PDB file of C-alpha atoms in Angstrom:
ATOM      1  CA  UNK T   1     -10.056 -30.018  33.035  1.00  0.00           C
ATOM      2  CA  UNK T   2      -6.771 -31.045  31.403  1.00  0.00           C
ATOM      3  CA  UNK T   3      -5.880 -34.719  31.574  1.00  0.00           C
ATOM      4  CA  UNK T   4      -8.754 -35.402  33.460  1.00  0.00           C
ATOM      5  CA  UNK T   5      -7.754 -32.565  36.482  1.00  0.00           C
ATOM      6  CA  UNK T   6      -9.518 -29.564  37.160  1.00  0.00           C
ATOM      7  CA  UNK T   7      -7.573 -26.518  37.085  1.00  0.00           C
ATOM      8  CA  UNK T   8      -9.068 -23.941  39.079  1.00  0.00           C
ATOM      9  CA  UNK T   9     -12.275 -22.655  40.216  1.00  0.00           C
ATOM     10  CA  UNK T  10     -14.688 -22.685  37.733  1.00  0.00           C
ATOM     11  CA  UNK T  11     -17.175 -20.610  39.481  1.00  0.00           C
ATOM     12  CA  UNK T  12     -14.696 -17.495  38.770  1.00  0.00           C
ATOM     13  CA  UNK T  13     -14.680 -17.967  35.237  1.00  0.00           C
ATOM     14  CA  UNK T  14     -18.507 -18.384  34.899  1.00  0.00           C
ATOM     15  CA  UNK T  15     -18.775 -14.917  36.798  1.00  0.00           C
ATOM     16  CA  UNK T  16     -16.848 -13.484  34.391  1.00  0.00           C
ATOM     17  CA  UNK T  17     -19.013 -14.938  31.608  1.00  0.00           C
ATOM     18  CA  UNK T  18     -21.796 -12.421  32.577  1.00  0.00           C
ATOM     19  CA  UNK T  19     -20.241  -9.162  31.302  1.00  0.00           C
ATOM     20  CA  UNK T  20     -18.402 -11.561  28.253  1.00  0.00           C
ATOM     21  CA  UNK T  21     -17.317  -9.046  25.498  1.00  0.00           C
ATOM     22  CA  UNK T  22     -15.216  -9.212  22.125  1.00  0.00           C
ATOM     23  CA  UNK T  23     -13.911  -6.116  20.630  1.00  0.00           C
ATOM     24  CA  UNK T  24     -11.734  -6.813  17.734  1.00  0.00           C
ATOM     25  CA  UNK T  25     -11.916  -3.331  16.513  1.00  0.00           C
ATOM     26  CA  UNK T  26      -9.524  -1.669  14.393  1.00  0.00           C
ATOM     27  CA  UNK T  27      -7.628  -4.082  13.214  1.00  0.00           C
ATOM     28  CA  UNK T  28      -7.199  -5.913   9.291  1.00  0.00           C
ATOM     29  CA  UNK T  29      -9.550  -8.368   9.819  1.00  0.00           C
ATOM     30  CA  UNK T  30     -10.908  -9.676   6.949  1.00  0.00           C
ATOM     31  CA  UNK T  31     -13.559 -12.238   4.946  1.00  0.00           C
ATOM     32  CA  UNK T  32     -17.052 -12.741   6.669  1.00  0.00           C
ATOM     33  CA  UNK T  33     -18.433 -12.266  10.050  1.00  0.00           C
ATOM     34  CA  UNK T  34     -18.686 -15.481  11.407  1.00  0.00           C
ATOM     35  CA  UNK T  35     -21.932 -17.071  11.891  1.00  0.00           C
ATOM     36  CA  UNK T  36     -20.977 -19.519  15.199  1.00  0.00           C
ATOM     37  CA  UNK T  37     -20.343 -15.678  17.131  1.00  0.00           C
ATOM     38  CA  UNK T  38     -24.794 -16.315  17.305  1.00  0.00           C
ATOM     39  CA  UNK T  39     -23.864 -19.247  19.854  1.00  0.00           C
ATOM     40  CA  UNK T  40     -22.704 -16.934  22.158  1.00  0.00           C
ATOM     41  CA  UNK T  41     -25.686 -16.455  24.013  1.00  0.00           C
ATOM     42  CA  UNK T  42     -23.626 -14.323  27.449  1.00  0.00           C
ATOM     43  CA  UNK T  43     -22.159 -12.034  24.854  1.00  0.00           C
ATOM     44  CA  UNK T  44     -22.985  -7.994  25.601  1.00  0.00           C
ATOM     45  CA  UNK T  45     -20.953  -6.464  23.545  1.00  0.00           C
ATOM     46  CA  UNK T  46     -19.447  -7.081  20.112  1.00  0.00           C
ATOM     47  CA  UNK T  47     -17.400  -4.392  18.687  1.00  0.00           C
ATOM     48  CA  UNK T  48     -15.569  -5.457  15.178  1.00  0.00           C
ATOM     49  CA  UNK T  49     -15.798  -1.817  13.440  1.00  0.00           C
ATOM     50  CA  UNK T  50     -13.130  -0.313  11.335  1.00  0.00           C
ATOM     51  CA  UNK T  51     -12.075  -3.953   9.838  1.00  0.00           C
ATOM     52  CA  UNK T  52     -12.434  -5.218   6.411  1.00  0.00           C
ATOM     53  CA  UNK T  53     -15.196  -7.213   6.895  1.00  0.00           C
ATOM     54  CA  UNK T  54     -17.205  -8.406   4.336  1.00  0.00           C
ATOM     55  CA  UNK T  55     -20.167 -10.102   2.968  1.00  0.00           C
ATOM     56  CA  UNK T  56     -23.600  -9.405   5.311  1.00  0.00           C
ATOM     57  CA  UNK T  57     -24.085  -9.875   8.772  1.00  0.00           C
ATOM     58  CA  UNK T  58     -25.369 -13.672   9.642  1.00  0.00           C
ATOM     59  CA  UNK T  59     -28.913 -13.771  11.203  1.00  0.00           C
ATOM     60  CA  UNK T  60     -27.493 -15.453  13.654  1.00  0.00           C
ATOM     61  CA  UNK T  61     -26.255 -12.682  15.406  1.00  0.00           C
ATOM     62  CA  UNK T  62     -29.745 -11.844  16.074  1.00  0.00           C
ATOM     63  CA  UNK T  63     -29.778 -14.931  18.246  1.00  0.00           C
ATOM     64  CA  UNK T  64     -27.653 -13.496  21.106  1.00  0.00           C
ATOM     65  CA  UNK T  65     -30.060 -13.133  23.462  1.00  0.00           C
ATOM     66  CA  UNK T  66     -28.278 -10.618  25.884  1.00  0.00           C
ATOM     67  CA  UNK T  67     -26.030  -8.456  23.522  1.00  0.00           C
ATOM     68  CA  UNK T  68     -26.283  -4.851  24.446  1.00  0.00           C
ATOM     69  CA  UNK T  69     -24.078  -3.511  21.933  1.00  0.00           C
ATOM     70  CA  UNK T  70     -23.116  -4.210  18.622  1.00  0.00           C
ATOM     71  CA  UNK T  71     -20.735  -2.277  16.155  1.00  0.00           C
ATOM     72  CA  UNK T  72     -19.782  -3.216  12.934  1.00  0.00           C
ATOM     73  CA  UNK T  73     -19.273   0.207  11.525  1.00  0.00           C
ATOM     74  CA  UNK T  74     -16.680   1.013   9.306  1.00  0.00           C
ATOM     75  CA  UNK T  75     -16.243  -2.314   7.025  1.00  0.00           C
ATOM     76  CA  UNK T  76     -17.303  -3.653   3.965  1.00  0.00           C
ATOM     77  CA  UNK T  77     -20.270  -5.470   4.776  1.00  0.00           C
ATOM     78  CA  UNK T  78     -23.334  -5.858   1.872  1.00  0.00           C
ATOM     79  CA  UNK T  79     -26.623  -6.924   1.402  1.00  0.00           C
ATOM     80  CA  UNK T  80     -29.564  -6.819   3.790  1.00  0.00           C
ATOM     81  CA  UNK T  81     -29.445  -5.910   6.980  1.00  0.00           C
ATOM     82  CA  UNK T  82     -30.605  -9.206   9.015  1.00  0.00           C
ATOM     83  CA  UNK T  83     -34.561  -8.535  10.576  1.00  0.00           C
ATOM     84  CA  UNK T  84     -33.215 -11.260  13.429  1.00  0.00           C
ATOM     85  CA  UNK T  85     -31.305  -7.988  14.999  1.00  0.00           C
ATOM     86  CA  UNK T  86     -34.697  -7.088  15.968  1.00  0.00           C
ATOM     87  CA  UNK T  87     -35.204 -10.106  18.562  1.00  0.00           C
ATOM     88  CA  UNK T  88     -32.382  -8.416  20.790  1.00  0.00           C
ATOM     89  CA  UNK T  89     -34.536  -7.163  23.188  1.00  0.00           C
ATOM     90  CA  UNK T  90     -31.602  -5.631  25.607  1.00  0.00           C
ATOM     91  CA  UNK T  91     -29.706  -3.562  22.669  1.00  0.00           C
ATOM     92  CA  UNK T  92     -29.007  -0.238  23.252  1.00  0.00           C
ATOM     93  CA  UNK T  93     -26.080   0.213  20.900  1.00  0.00           C
ATOM     94  CA  UNK T  94     -26.233  -0.540  16.855  1.00  0.00           C
ATOM     95  CA  UNK T  95     -23.747   1.086  14.536  1.00  0.00           C
ATOM     96  CA  UNK T  96     -24.189  -0.275  11.276  1.00  0.00           C
ATOM     97  CA  UNK T  97     -22.624   2.873   9.681  1.00  0.00           C
ATOM     98  CA  UNK T  98     -20.335   3.534   6.709  1.00  0.00           C
ATOM     99  CA  UNK T  99     -20.899   0.220   4.824  1.00  0.00           C
ATOM    100  CA  UNK T 100     -22.321  -0.971   1.862  1.00  0.00           C
ATOM    101  CA  UNK T 101     -26.353  -1.852   2.872  1.00  0.00           C
ATOM    102  CA  UNK T 102     -28.782  -2.124   0.922  1.00  0.00           C
ATOM    103  CA  UNK T 103     -32.237  -2.539   0.304  1.00  0.00           C
ATOM    104  CA  UNK T 104     -35.327  -1.175   3.266  1.00  0.00           C
ATOM    105  CA  UNK T 105     -34.694  -1.048   6.881  1.00  0.00           C
ATOM    106  CA  UNK T 106     -36.520  -4.122   7.902  1.00  0.00           C
ATOM    107  CA  UNK T 107     -39.436  -3.354  10.211  1.00  0.00           C
ATOM    108  CA  UNK T 108     -38.431  -5.652  12.826  1.00  0.00           C
ATOM    109  CA  UNK T 109     -36.230  -2.978  13.882  1.00  0.00           C
ATOM    110  CA  UNK T 110     -39.788  -1.447  15.376  1.00  0.00           C
ATOM    111  CA  UNK T 111     -39.264  -3.817  18.064  1.00  0.00           C
ATOM    112  CA  UNK T 112     -35.978  -2.528  19.551  1.00  0.00           C
ATOM    113  CA  UNK T 113     -37.417  -0.390  22.606  1.00  0.00           C
ATOM    114  CA  UNK T 114     -33.926  -0.421  24.182  1.00  0.00           C
ATOM    115  CA  UNK T 115     -32.018   1.718  21.637  1.00  0.00           C
ATOM    116  CA  UNK T 116     -30.298   4.277  22.772  1.00  0.00           C
ATOM    117  CA  UNK T 117     -27.209   4.751  20.017  1.00  0.00           C
ATOM    118  CA  UNK T 118     -28.941   4.066  16.328  1.00  0.00           C
ATOM    119  CA  UNK T 119     -26.523   4.872  13.274  1.00  0.00           C
ATOM    120  CA  UNK T 120     -27.126   3.678   9.629  1.00  0.00           C
ATOM    121  CA  UNK T 121     -25.311   6.524   8.388  1.00  0.00           C
ATOM    122  CA  UNK T 122     -23.457   5.834   4.847  1.00  0.00           C
ATOM    123  CA  UNK T 123     -25.182   2.877   3.395  1.00  0.00           C
ATOM    124  CA  UNK T 124     -27.462   2.408   0.238  1.00  0.00           C
ATOM    125  CA  UNK T 125     -30.534   1.689   2.609  1.00  0.00           C
ATOM    126  CA  UNK T 126     -33.725   2.908   0.723  1.00  0.00           C
ATOM    127  CA  UNK T 127     -37.114   3.242   0.866  1.00  0.00           C
ATOM    128  CA  UNK T 128     -40.042   5.416   2.679  1.00  0.00           C
ATOM    129  CA  UNK T 129     -39.193   6.841   6.148  1.00  0.00           C
ATOM    130  CA  UNK T 130     -39.635   4.381   8.019  1.00  0.00           C
ATOM    131  CA  UNK T 131     -42.748   4.959  10.466  1.00  0.00           C
ATOM    132  CA  UNK T 132     -41.106   2.939  13.462  1.00  0.00           C
ATOM    133  CA  UNK T 133     -38.375   5.617  13.802  1.00  0.00           C
ATOM    134  CA  UNK T 134     -40.717   8.272  14.501  1.00  0.00           C
ATOM    135  CA  UNK T 135     -42.426   6.230  17.162  1.00  0.00           C
ATOM    136  CA  UNK T 136     -38.831   5.057  18.308  1.00  0.00           C
ATOM    137  CA  UNK T 137     -38.546   9.306  19.091  1.00  0.00           C
ATOM    138  CA  UNK T 138     -41.555   9.569  21.326  1.00  0.00           C
ATOM    139  CA  UNK T 139     -40.862   5.928  23.372  1.00  0.00           C
ATOM    140  CA  UNK T 140     -36.950   6.086  23.514  1.00  0.00           C
ATOM    141  CA  UNK T 141     -34.350   7.837  24.624  1.00  0.00           C
ATOM    142  CA  UNK T 142     -31.826   8.888  22.327  1.00  0.00           C
ATOM    143  CA  UNK T 143     -27.822   9.755  22.644  1.00  0.00           C
ATOM    144  CA  UNK T 144     -27.214   9.004  18.909  1.00  0.00           C
ATOM    145  CA  UNK T 145     -29.408   8.548  16.005  1.00  0.00           C
ATOM    146  CA  UNK T 146     -28.203   9.214  12.667  1.00  0.00           C
ATOM    147  CA  UNK T 147     -29.835   8.169   9.312  1.00  0.00           C
ATOM    148  CA  UNK T 148     -27.859  10.548   6.660  1.00  0.00           C
ATOM    149  CA  UNK T 149     -26.186   9.505   3.310  1.00  0.00           C
ATOM    150  CA  UNK T 150     -28.688   6.915   2.554  1.00  0.00           C
ATOM    151  CA  UNK T 151     -31.787   6.672   0.139  1.00  0.00           C
ATOM    152  CA  UNK T 152     -34.644   7.480   2.147  1.00  0.00           C
ATOM    153  CA  UNK T 153     -38.202   9.546   1.103  1.00  0.00           C
ATOM    154  CA  UNK T 154     -41.309  10.635   2.205  1.00  0.00           C
ATOM    155  CA  UNK T 155     -42.456  12.903   4.826  1.00  0.00           C
ATOM    156  CA  UNK T 156     -41.183  13.257   7.715  1.00  0.00           C
ATOM    157  CA  UNK T 157     -43.036  13.524  11.070  1.00  0.00           C
ATOM    158  CA  UNK T 158     -42.831  16.709  13.075  1.00  0.00           C
ATOM    159  CA  UNK T 159     -43.163  13.907  16.005  1.00  0.00           C
ATOM    160  CA  UNK T 160     -39.369  12.801  15.110  1.00  0.00           C
ATOM    161  CA  UNK T 161     -38.465  15.477  16.777  1.00  0.00           C
ATOM    162  CA  UNK T 162     -39.547  15.374  20.185  1.00  0.00           C
ATOM    163  CA  UNK T 163     -36.532  12.769  20.920  1.00  0.00           C
ATOM    164  CA  UNK T 164     -36.571  12.925  24.363  1.00  0.00           C
TER     165      UNK T 164
END
């Protein structure tokens, strides 16, 4: 409504919201990712790759119920990865590579049962090689699984090579 008058069919806008996507990739955007993005319940894809974004990923992104794709690769993001991303049951593509993330990979990511693409390459993550990644390999169909350039240690189960 503008000035109390309805301008155009509202139902047309509502239908478009079911496939809502934001792509701000390949810019020179800087600063933090706005926490208010977590209020966009119908957002399905968020692409912020190749910018100059810094600070951490706001935990509120884990509240975007229908998010299927999240790509924040090739920025200057840092800190711990938010465990709330493990709540994204529809997420099938998660690209966190080429940033400055530190700490352990959150165990909550074991709940990501729709993943087909997962990249955390080129960060400073560390710890024992996460067992849930081996479990993923027997439960999920991956196109991309990239963990290179971090500081994981320990034994790798032979089951990880059963990726379908």
